[in-house]
PDB file of C-alpha atoms in Angstrom:
ATOM      1  CA  MET A1415     -16.499   3.676  -2.782  1.00 33.00           C
ATOM      2  CA  ALA A1416     -13.731   5.449  -4.695  1.00 35.00           C
ATOM      3  CA  ALA A1417     -10.702   3.675  -6.119  1.00 36.00           C
ATOM      4  CA  SER A1418      -7.651   3.494  -4.347  1.00 38.00           C
ATOM      5  CA  VAL A1419      -4.093   2.582  -5.128  1.00 41.00           C
ATOM      6  CA  ALA A1420      -2.235   0.630  -2.177  1.00 45.00           C
ATOM      7  CA  PHE A1421       2.007   0.949  -1.997  1.00 46.00           C
ATOM      8  CA  MET A1422       3.244  -1.704   0.320  1.00 46.00           C
ATOM      9  CA  MET A1423       6.658  -0.431   0.793  1.00 44.00           C
ATOM     10  CA  ARG A1424       9.082  -3.436   2.578  1.00 40.00           C
ATOM     11  CA  TYR A1425      12.344  -3.723   4.608  1.00 35.00           C
ATOM     12  CA  LEU A1426      13.027  -0.199   4.081  1.00 37.00           C
ATOM     13  CA  GLN A1427      15.514   1.452   6.395  1.00 39.00           C
ATOM     14  CA  THR A1428      13.410   3.626   9.493  1.00 42.00           C
ATOM     15  CA  ASN A1429      14.756   6.732   7.651  1.00 44.00           C
ATOM     16  CA  SER A1430      13.900   5.513   4.348  1.00 47.00           C
ATOM     17  CA  ALA A1431       9.922   4.966   5.591  1.00 51.00           C
ATOM     18  CA  LYS A1432       9.430   8.156   7.860  1.00 55.00           C
ATOM     19  CA  CYS A1433      10.448  10.927   4.731  1.00 57.00           C
ATOM     20  CA  ILE A1434       8.067   8.675   1.757  1.00 56.00           C
ATOM     21  CA  SER A1435       5.619   8.465   4.116  1.00 59.00           C
ATOM     22  CA  LYS A1436       5.897  12.444   5.458  1.00 60.00           C
ATOM     23  CA  THR A1437       7.110  13.578   1.588  1.00 58.00           C
ATOM     24  CA  LEU A1438       3.492  11.821   0.827  1.00 57.00           C
ATOM     25  CA  ARG A1439       1.169  13.290   3.270  1.00 60.00           C
ATOM     26  CA  ASN A1440       3.009  17.036   3.047  1.00 60.00           C
ATOM     27  CA  LYS A1441       1.881  16.900  -0.637  1.00 54.00           C
ATOM     28  CA  GLY A1442      -1.946  15.528   0.751  1.00 54.00           C
ATOM     29  CA  LYS A1443      -1.155  12.751  -1.640  1.00 48.00           C
ATOM     30  CA  ILE A1444      -2.478   9.838   1.562  1.00 48.00           C
ATOM     31  CA  SER A1445      -5.586   9.497   2.463  1.00 45.00           C
ATOM     32  CA  HIS A1446      -5.003   6.397   4.949  1.00 46.00           C
ATOM     33  CA  ILE A1447      -0.856   4.919   5.836  1.00 46.00           C
ATOM     34  CA  GLN A1448      -0.417   1.695   8.009  1.00 46.00           C
ATOM     35  CA  GLN A1449       2.661   1.754   9.412  1.00 44.00           C
ATOM     36  CA  CYS A1450       3.854  -1.808  10.822  1.00 40.00           C
ATOM     37  CA  ASN A1451       6.396  -2.166  13.279  1.00 39.00           C
ATOM     38  CA  LYS A1452       8.399  -5.333  11.738  1.00 38.00           C
ATOM     39  CA  HIS A1453      11.018  -4.483   9.136  1.00 37.00           C
ATOM     40  CA  SER A1454       9.924  -0.306   8.752  1.00 37.00           C
ATOM     41  CA  ASN A1455       7.173  -1.149   6.456  1.00 42.00           C
ATOM     42  CA  ILE A1456       3.937   0.926   5.457  1.00 45.00           C
ATOM     43  CA  LEU A1457       1.364   0.663   3.838  1.00 48.00           C
ATOM     44  CA  LEU A1458       0.300   3.561   1.976  1.00 47.00           C
ATOM     45  CA  PHE A1459      -3.218   4.109   0.040  1.00 44.00           C
ATOM     46  CA  ALA A1460      -4.453   6.801  -1.490  1.00 43.00           C
ATOM     47  CA  ASN A1461      -6.742   8.281  -4.391  1.00 41.00           C
ATOM     48  CA  SER A1462      -5.529   6.793  -7.516  1.00 40.00           C
ATOM     49  CA  THR A1463      -6.305  10.164  -8.982  1.00 42.00           C
ATOM     50  CA  ASN A1464      -4.104  11.877  -7.342  1.00 47.00           C
ATOM     51  CA  ILE A1465      -0.716   9.931  -6.771  1.00 49.00           C
ATOM     52  CA  THR A1466       0.737   7.878  -9.726  1.00 52.00           C
ATOM     53  CA  VAL A1467       3.060   4.508  -9.771  1.00 48.00           C
ATOM     54  CA  PRO A1468       6.148   6.312 -11.010  1.00 52.00           C
ATOM     55  CA  SER A1469       5.742   9.418  -8.240  1.00 54.00           C
ATOM     56  CA  VAL A1470       5.931   6.651  -5.465  1.00 53.00           C
ATOM     57  CA  ARG A1471       9.322   4.715  -7.273  1.00 51.00           C
ATOM     58  CA  ARG A1472      10.982   7.700  -7.598  1.00 52.00           C
ATOM     59  CA  LEU A1473      10.763   8.313  -3.301  1.00 50.00           C
ATOM     60  CA  CYS A1474      11.515   3.877  -2.882  1.00 49.00           C
ATOM     61  CA  ARG A1475      14.891   4.476  -4.685  1.00 44.00           C
ATOM     62  CA  ASN A1476      15.863   3.724  -0.769  1.00 41.00           C
ATOM     63  CA  ALA A1477      14.301   0.784  -0.529  1.00 39.00           C
ATOM     64  CA  VAL A1478      15.665  -2.685  -0.371  1.00 35.00           C
ATOM     65  CA  ASN A1479      12.096  -3.685  -1.696  1.00 38.00           C
ATOM     66  CA  TYR A1480       9.165  -3.123  -2.284  1.00 39.00           C
ATOM     67  CA  SER A1481       5.553  -3.894  -4.298  1.00 41.00           C
ATOM     68  CA  LEU A1482       2.746  -2.093  -5.826  1.00 39.00           C
ATOM     69  CA  PHE A1483      -1.132  -3.054  -5.548  1.00 38.00           C
ATOM     70  CA  ASP A1484      -3.799  -1.898  -7.428  1.00 33.00           C
ATOM     71  CA  THR A1485      -7.103  -2.461  -5.248  1.00 31.00           C
ATOM     72  CA  HIS A1486     -10.666  -1.520  -6.126  1.00 30.00           C
ATOM     73  CA  ILE A1487     -11.864  -1.638  -2.899  1.00 27.00           C
ATOM     74  CA  SER A1488     -11.890   1.312   0.382  1.00 28.00           C
ATOM     75  CA  ARG A1489      -8.867   1.478   2.551  1.00 31.00           C
ATOM     76  CA  ARG A1490      -8.951  -1.839   4.319  1.00 42.00           C
ATOM     77  CA  MET A1491      -5.809  -3.403   5.049  1.00 46.00           C
ATOM     78  CA  PHE A1492      -7.796  -6.990   4.016  1.00 49.00           C
ATOM     79  CA  SER A1493      -9.455  -6.119   0.294  1.00 42.00           C
ATOM     80  CA  THR A1494     -12.500  -7.667  -0.709  1.00 35.00           C
ATOM     81  CA  SER A1495     -11.252  -7.224  -3.607  1.00 36.00           C
ATOM     82  CA  THR A1496      -9.006  -9.195  -5.406  1.00 35.00           C
ATOM     83  CA  VAL A1497      -5.820  -7.828  -5.374  1.00 36.00           C
ATOM     84  CA  ARG A1498      -3.393  -7.208  -8.403  1.00 39.00           C
ATOM     85  CA  LEU A1499       0.115  -6.213  -8.038  1.00 37.00           C
ATOM     86  CA  TYR A1500       1.032  -3.424 -10.829  1.00 37.00           C
ATOM     87  CA  SER A1501       3.625  -4.205 -13.684  1.00 41.00           C
ATOM     88  CA  SER A1502       7.237  -4.431 -11.776  1.00 49.00           C
ATOM     89  CA  GLY A1503       8.865  -3.099 -14.937  1.00 64.00           C
ATOM     90  CA  ARG A1504      10.032  -7.444 -15.872  1.00 82.00           C
ATOM     91  CA  LYS A1505      10.150  -7.665 -19.455  1.00 89.00           C
ATOM     92  CA  CYS A1506      10.002 -10.369 -21.944  1.00 93.00           C
ATOM     93  CA  TRP A1507      13.432 -12.399 -21.278  1.00 94.00           C
ATOM     94  CA  LYS A1508      12.741 -13.461 -25.445  1.00 94.00           C
ATOM     95  CA  CYS A1509      10.753 -10.774 -27.140  1.00 95.00           C
ATOM     96  CA  ASN A1510      11.651  -7.453 -24.329  1.00 94.00           C
ATOM     97  CA  LYS A1511       8.001  -6.432 -24.562  1.00 92.00           C
ATOM     98  CA  ASP A1512       7.288  -5.059 -21.169  1.00 88.00           C
ATOM     99  CA  THR A1513       4.781  -7.764 -19.094  1.00 87.00           C
ATOM    100  CA  SER A1514       1.935  -7.263 -17.200  1.00 82.00           C
ATOM    101  CA  SER A1515       1.865  -9.273 -14.085  1.00 73.00           C
ATOM    102  CA  SER A1516      -1.754  -9.740 -14.110  1.00 75.00           C
ATOM    103  CA  SER A1517      -2.594 -11.281 -17.306  1.00 83.00           C
ATOM    104  CA  GLU A1518       1.533 -12.048 -18.317  1.00 89.00           C
ATOM    105  CA  LEU A1519       2.211 -13.383 -14.744  1.00 90.00           C
ATOM    106  CA  PHE A1520       3.384 -16.594 -15.829  1.00 94.00           C
ATOM    107  CA  PHE A1521       3.512 -16.038 -20.126  1.00 95.00           C
ATOM    108  CA  CYS A1522       4.166 -13.726 -22.327  1.00 94.00           C
ATOM    109  CA  GLU A1523       1.159 -12.871 -25.226  1.00 93.00           C
ATOM    110  CA  CYS A1524       4.085 -13.927 -27.449  1.00 94.00           C
ATOM    111  CA  GLY A1525       3.819 -17.568 -25.586  1.00 94.00           C
ATOM    112  CA  VAL A1526       6.825 -17.942 -23.689  1.00 96.00           C
ATOM    113  CA  VAL A1527       7.114 -19.072 -19.678  1.00 96.00           C
ATOM    114  CA  GLN A1528       8.239 -15.714 -17.734  1.00 94.00           C
ATOM    115  CA  ALA A1529      10.330 -15.601 -14.611  1.00 93.00           C
ATOM    116  CA  PRO A1530       8.315 -15.359 -11.276  1.00 92.00           C
ATOM    117  CA  ILE A1531       7.735 -11.483 -10.121  1.00 87.00           C
ATOM    118  CA  ARG A1532       9.928 -10.663  -7.131  1.00 78.00           C
ATOM    119  CA  ASP A1533       8.512 -10.693  -4.027  1.00 77.00           C
ATOM    120  CA  MET A1534       5.250 -11.160  -5.057  1.00 84.00           C
ATOM    121  CA  ASN A1535       3.126 -12.757  -2.410  1.00 89.00           C
ATOM    122  CA  TYR A1536       0.579 -16.110  -2.980  1.00 94.00           C
ATOM    123  CA  PHE A1537      -2.456 -14.195  -2.598  1.00 92.00           C
ATOM    124  CA  SER A1538      -1.282 -12.380  -5.723  1.00 88.00           C
ATOM    125  CA  LEU A1539       0.293 -15.088  -7.337  1.00 92.00           C
ATOM    126  CA  PHE A1540      -3.141 -17.059  -7.432  1.00 93.00           C
ATOM    127  CA  GLY A1541      -5.122 -13.636  -8.345  1.00 89.00           C
ATOM    128  CA  ILE A1542      -6.999 -13.869  -4.733  1.00 89.00           C
ATOM    129  CA  ASP A1543      -8.114 -11.471  -2.107  1.00 85.00           C
ATOM    130  CA  ILE A1544      -5.729 -11.136   0.820  1.00 87.00           C
ATOM    131  CA  THR A1545      -8.618 -12.295   3.159  1.00 92.00           C
ATOM    132  CA  PHE A1546      -8.908 -15.603   5.808  1.00 96.00           C
ATOM    133  CA  ASP A1547     -11.332 -16.897   4.099  1.00 96.00           C
ATOM    134  CA  ILE A1548     -10.660 -18.178   0.846  1.00 95.00           C
ATOM    135  CA  ASP A1549     -12.091 -20.657  -1.572  1.00 95.00           C
ATOM    136  CA  GLU A1550     -10.383 -23.845  -0.616  1.00 96.00           C
ATOM    137  CA  GLN A1551     -11.537 -25.583  -3.449  1.00 96.00           C
ATOM    138  CA  SER A1552     -11.317 -22.956  -6.260  1.00 96.00           C
ATOM    139  CA  LEU A1553      -7.604 -22.381  -4.856  1.00 97.00           C
ATOM    140  CA  SER A1554      -7.062 -26.403  -5.822  1.00 97.00           C
ATOM    141  CA  ARG A1555      -8.336 -25.903  -9.145  1.00 97.00           C
ATOM    142  CA  MET A1556      -6.550 -23.242 -10.197  1.00 96.00           C
ATOM    143  CA  HIS A1557      -3.062 -24.800  -8.823  1.00 97.00           C
ATOM    144  CA  LYS A1558      -3.973 -27.868 -10.986  1.00 97.00           C
ATOM    145  CA  ASP A1559      -4.563 -25.780 -13.929  1.00 97.00           C
ATOM    146  CA  LEU A1560      -1.228 -24.621 -13.177  1.00 96.00           C
ATOM    147  CA  GLN A1561       0.775 -27.065 -12.510  1.00 96.00           C
ATOM    148  CA  MET A1562      -0.404 -28.498 -15.903  1.00 96.00           C
ATOM    149  CA  LYS A1563       0.638 -25.307 -17.683  1.00 96.00           C
ATOM    150  CA  LEU A1564       4.398 -25.593 -15.504  1.00 96.00           C
ATOM    151  CA  HIS A1565       4.715 -29.402 -16.272  1.00 93.00           C
ATOM    152  CA  PRO A1566       8.305 -29.763 -16.995  1.00 89.00           C
ATOM    153  CA  ASP A1567       7.333 -32.658 -19.866  1.00 90.00           C
ATOM    154  CA  LYS A1568       5.403 -29.030 -21.664  1.00 93.00           C
ATOM    155  CA  PHE A1569       8.875 -27.810 -22.291  1.00 95.00           C
ATOM    156  CA  THR A1570      11.405 -30.577 -23.173  1.00 93.00           C
ATOM    157  CA  LEU A1571      11.905 -29.005 -26.280  1.00 94.00           C
ATOM    158  CA  LYS A1572      12.035 -25.824 -25.497  1.00 95.00           C
ATOM    159  CA  SER A1573      15.392 -23.534 -24.267  1.00 95.00           C
ATOM    160  CA  GLU A1574      17.148 -23.664 -21.032  1.00 96.00           C
ATOM    161  CA  GLU A1575      16.266 -20.789 -19.762  1.00 96.00           C
ATOM    162  CA  GLU A1576      12.384 -21.578 -20.533  1.00 96.00           C
ATOM    163  CA  ARG A1577      12.919 -24.706 -18.551  1.00 96.00           C
ATOM    164  CA  ASN A1578      14.505 -22.769 -15.410  1.00 96.00           C
ATOM    165  CA  HIS A1579      12.086 -20.336 -15.076  1.00 96.00           C
ATOM    166  CA  ALA A1580       9.113 -22.898 -16.282  1.00 96.00           C
ATOM    167  CA  ASP A1581      10.333 -25.199 -12.801  1.00 96.00           C
ATOM    168  CA  GLN A1582      10.749 -21.847 -10.864  1.00 96.00           C
ATOM    169  CA  GLN A1583       7.098 -20.959 -11.846  1.00 96.00           C
ATOM    170  CA  SER A1584       6.318 -24.777 -10.839  1.00 96.00           C
ATOM    171  CA  ALA A1585       7.782 -24.222  -7.422  1.00 96.00           C
ATOM    172  CA  LEU A1586       6.498 -21.074  -6.186  1.00 96.00           C
ATOM    173  CA  VAL A1587       2.925 -22.563  -7.334  1.00 97.00           C
ATOM    174  CA  ASN A1588       3.074 -25.187  -4.668  1.00 97.00           C
ATOM    175  CA  LYS A1589       4.764 -23.504  -2.110  1.00 97.00           C
ATOM    176  CA  GLY A1590       1.819 -20.415  -2.797  1.00 97.00           C
ATOM    177  CA  TYR A1591      -0.547 -23.775  -2.610  1.00 98.00           C
ATOM    178  CA  TYR A1592       0.801 -25.432   0.633  1.00 98.00           C
ATOM    179  CA  MET A1593       1.087 -22.264   2.574  1.00 98.00           C
ATOM    180  CA  LEU A1594      -2.466 -20.730   1.450  1.00 98.00           C
ATOM    181  CA  LEU A1595      -4.208 -24.292   1.777  1.00 97.00           C
ATOM    182  CA  LYS A1596      -4.495 -24.668   5.228  1.00 97.00           C
ATOM    183  CA  PRO A1597      -5.916 -22.207   7.960  1.00 98.00           C
ATOM    184  CA  LEU A1598      -2.851 -22.383  10.042  1.00 97.00           C
ATOM    185  CA  SER A1599      -0.479 -21.684   7.358  1.00 97.00           C
ATOM    186  CA  ARG A1600      -2.510 -19.583   5.946  1.00 97.00           C
ATOM    187  CA  GLY A1601      -2.825 -17.116   9.237  1.00 97.00           C
ATOM    188  CA  LEU A1602       0.347 -16.914   9.994  1.00 96.00           C
ATOM    189  CA  TYR A1603       1.603 -15.785   6.071  1.00 95.00           C
ATOM    190  CA  MET A1604      -0.898 -13.329   6.360  1.00 94.00           C
ATOM    191  CA  LEU A1605       0.599 -12.087  10.021  1.00 92.00           C
ATOM    192  CA  GLU A1606       3.940 -12.481   8.312  1.00 90.00           C
ATOM    193  CA  LEU A1607       2.517  -9.645   5.972  1.00 88.00           C
ATOM    194  CA  CYS A1608       2.062  -7.364   7.623  1.00 85.00           C
ATOM    195  CA  GLY A1609       4.352  -7.087  10.447  1.00 84.00           C
ATOM    196  CA  TYR A1610       2.644  -9.527  12.849  1.00 86.00           C
ATOM    197  CA  PRO A1611       5.327 -13.030  12.988  1.00 89.00           C
ATOM    198  CA  ILE A1612       5.144 -15.136  15.693  1.00 89.00           C
ATOM    199  CA  GLU A1613       8.234 -15.585  17.657  1.00 81.00           C
ATOM    200  CA  GLU A1614       9.000 -18.461  19.072  1.00 74.00           C
ATOM    201  CA  SER A1615       8.025 -17.669  22.478  1.00 63.00           C
ATOM    202  CA  THR A1616       4.975 -18.455  24.914  1.00 52.00           C
ATOM    203  CA  GLY A1617       5.461 -15.060  26.953  1.00 58.00           C
ATOM    204  CA  ASP A1618       2.540 -13.617  25.848  1.00 72.00           C
ATOM    205  CA  VAL A1619       0.172 -16.797  26.186  1.00 84.00           C
ATOM    206  CA  ASP A1620      -2.306 -17.223  28.988  1.00 88.00           C
ATOM    207  CA  PRO A1621      -0.612 -19.452  31.547  1.00 90.00           C
ATOM    208  CA  ASP A1622      -4.468 -20.642  32.341  1.00 93.00           C
ATOM    209  CA  PHE A1623      -4.341 -21.832  28.457  1.00 94.00           C
ATOM    210  CA  LEU A1624      -0.739 -23.356  28.562  1.00 93.00           C
ATOM    211  CA  MET A1625      -1.885 -25.222  31.848  1.00 95.00           C
ATOM    212  CA  ASP A1626      -5.122 -26.996  29.579  1.00 95.00           C
ATOM    213  CA  ILE A1627      -2.666 -27.795  26.871  1.00 96.00           C
ATOM    214  CA  MET A1628      -0.282 -29.619  29.033  1.00 96.00           C
ATOM    215  CA  GLU A1629      -3.494 -31.193  30.812  1.00 96.00           C
ATOM    216  CA  MET A1630      -4.661 -32.362  27.487  1.00 96.00           C
ATOM    217  CA  ASN A1631      -1.575 -33.303  26.417  1.00 96.00           C
ATOM    218  CA  GLU A1632      -1.120 -36.106  29.218  1.00 96.00           C
ATOM    219  CA  ARG A1633      -4.062 -37.155  28.537  1.00 96.00           C
ATOM    220  CA  LEU A1634      -3.295 -38.264  25.114  1.00 95.00           C
ATOM    221  CA  ASP A1635       0.032 -39.877  26.290  1.00 94.00           C
ATOM    222  CA  GLU A1636      -1.398 -41.817  29.413  1.00 94.00           C
ATOM    223  CA  ALA A1637      -4.696 -42.611  26.184  1.00 92.00           C
ATOM    224  CA  GLY A1638      -4.924 -46.533  26.612  1.00 88.00           C
ATOM    225  CA  SER A1639      -7.519 -47.238  24.054  1.00 91.00           C
ATOM    226  CA  ASP A1640      -8.662 -45.971  20.559  1.00 90.00           C
ATOM    227  CA  GLU A1641     -11.925 -44.844  22.595  1.00 93.00           C
ATOM    228  CA  GLU A1642      -9.920 -42.094  24.810  1.00 94.00           C
ATOM    229  CA  VAL A1643      -7.608 -41.456  21.582  1.00 95.00           C
ATOM    230  CA  ARG A1644     -10.904 -40.419  19.803  1.00 95.00           C
ATOM    231  CA  ASP A1645     -12.073 -38.492  22.378  1.00 96.00           C
ATOM    232  CA  ILE A1646      -9.271 -36.171  22.457  1.00 96.00           C
ATOM    233  CA  GLU A1647      -9.546 -35.758  18.784  1.00 96.00           C
ATOM    234  CA  GLU A1648     -12.737 -34.920  18.742  1.00 97.00           C
ATOM    235  CA  GLU A1649     -12.085 -31.976  21.560  1.00 97.00           C
ATOM    236  CA  VAL A1650      -9.421 -30.979  19.579  1.00 97.00           C
ATOM    237  CA  THR A1651     -11.767 -31.255  16.356  1.00 97.00           C
ATOM    238  CA  ALA A1652     -14.469 -29.263  18.151  1.00 98.00           C
ATOM    239  CA  LEU A1653     -11.833 -26.748  19.427  1.00 98.00           C
ATOM    240  CA  ILE A1654     -10.036 -25.898  16.430  1.00 98.00           C
ATOM    241  CA  GLN A1655     -13.148 -25.439  14.543  1.00 98.00           C
ATOM    242  CA  ASN A1656     -14.198 -22.435  16.984  1.00 98.00           C
ATOM    243  CA  ILE A1657     -10.872 -20.857  16.871  1.00 98.00           C
ATOM    244  CA  ILE A1658     -10.525 -20.605  13.134  1.00 98.00           C
ATOM    245  CA  LYS A1659     -14.319 -18.509  13.516  1.00 98.00           C
ATOM    246  CA  ASP A1660     -12.957 -15.576  15.807  1.00 98.00           C
ATOM    247  CA  ILE A1661      -9.250 -15.858  13.389  1.00 98.00           C
ATOM    248  CA  SER A1662     -11.641 -14.980  10.546  1.00 97.00           C
ATOM    249  CA  SER A1663     -13.649 -12.414  12.500  1.00 97.00           C
ATOM    250  CA  ALA A1664     -10.899 -11.347  13.576  1.00 96.00           C
ATOM    251  CA  PHE A1665      -9.127 -10.671  10.805  1.00 94.00           C
ATOM    252  CA  LYS A1666     -12.195  -8.637   8.893  1.00 92.00           C
ATOM    253  CA  GLU A1667     -11.908  -7.006  11.779  1.00 91.00           C
ATOM    254  CA  GLU A1668      -8.144  -6.195  11.425  1.00 87.00           C
ATOM    255  CA  ASP A1669      -7.375  -7.078  14.811  1.00 92.00           C
ATOM    256  CA  LEU A1670      -4.374  -7.722  14.204  1.00 91.00           C
ATOM    257  CA  ASP A1671      -3.071  -8.215  17.661  1.00 92.00           C
ATOM    258  CA  LEU A1672      -6.149 -10.174  18.399  1.00 95.00           C
ATOM    259  CA  ALA A1673      -5.344 -12.493  15.291  1.00 95.00           C
ATOM    260  CA  LYS A1674      -1.418 -13.252  16.489  1.00 94.00           C
ATOM    261  CA  LYS A1675      -2.794 -14.134  19.915  1.00 94.00           C
ATOM    262  CA  LEU A1676      -5.559 -16.575  18.507  1.00 96.00           C
ATOM    263  CA  MET A1677      -3.536 -17.700  16.074  1.00 96.00           C
ATOM    264  CA  ILE A1678      -0.714 -18.452  18.939  1.00 95.00           C
ATOM    265  CA  ARG A1679      -3.050 -20.604  20.505  1.00 96.00           C
ATOM    266  CA  TYR A1680      -4.320 -22.687  17.180  1.00 97.00           C
ATOM    267  CA  GLN A1681      -0.581 -23.666  16.802  1.00 96.00           C
ATOM    268  CA  TYR A1682      -0.976 -25.487  20.338  1.00 96.00           C
ATOM    269  CA  PHE A1683      -4.204 -27.113  19.250  1.00 97.00           C
ATOM    270  CA  GLY A1684      -2.195 -27.929  15.955  1.00 96.00           C
ATOM    271  CA  ASN A1685       0.597 -29.921  17.260  1.00 96.00           C
ATOM    272  CA  ILE A1686      -2.245 -31.606  19.403  1.00 97.00           C
ATOM    273  CA  ASP A1687      -3.878 -32.702  16.468  1.00 97.00           C
ATOM    274  CA  ASP A1688      -0.486 -33.181  15.031  1.00 96.00           C
ATOM    275  CA  LYS A1689      -0.023 -35.465  17.803  1.00 95.00           C
ATOM    276  CA  VAL A1690      -3.146 -37.384  17.893  1.00 96.00           C
ATOM    277  CA  ARG A1691      -2.350 -38.320  14.081  1.00 94.00           C
ATOM    278  CA  GLU A1692       0.822 -39.579  14.675  1.00 93.00           C
ATOM    279  CA  ARG A1693      -0.654 -42.192  17.635  1.00 91.00           C
ATOM    280  CA  TYR A1694      -3.482 -43.802  14.573  1.00 90.00           C
ATOM    281  CA  ARG A1695      -0.270 -43.998  12.755  1.00 89.00           C
ATOM    282  CA  ARG A1696       1.180 -45.590  14.731  1.00 87.00           C
ATOM    283  CA  ALA A1697      -1.469 -48.140  15.547  1.00 82.00           C
ATOM    284  CA  MET A1698      -1.687 -48.775  11.619  1.00 79.00           C
TER     285      MET A1698
END
């Protein structure tokens, strides 16, 4: 399958988004376009031989911010191949060399820590696929390795600027790690990346499902024994395991409407699971 270049332009003014997509389409440089509803995001896929990063950057002058991705797969929204950001034009603050956003994401070849790349998504931060089904153990190993490299003790004798960059990178790695580690936060983050954030409203939730949730909450509140609490815990655990499988399938099929609906349900199950754990803590 032909290689492609994907361009994600975020938070564009509506006219800017329409202008860019129309211009590229008229020039025959677009093989696929995904227009997101939120913030006028647009995601463009084009054959890498027909379009260049500079040409898109020139069209993006009116964008508030944008990201450029290189992917070795087809035209799917969620890649089965690792996504790497193109160099964003970031220069090393010490040697003034252009730095690569893949091989020099954290450290320049000259050895100093770099400032974080603005607006990099957390999947790219760890060099992993934008997918719901990640290897959590591998993610934990990468997190541990990065935190060792960015540990403050390693920079006590460095300049204030390098210490600040190390602190910023370390904080970003931590934030990204905890966002991606758990399926619930990971799924919500993926929906946000695609312009499908979950609003704090129950308007789209099935009333029968909400009734089931209310009854489960009442059962937990009225549970008078550890055995009753364990029964509810086992029930919720099974529901969560099943819905995680369904969410995984929805993302694989790129059915974002279904993924959003399932993630809303997952949130309700997660709230009950948190209450069960709190019940155990109070009993200790």
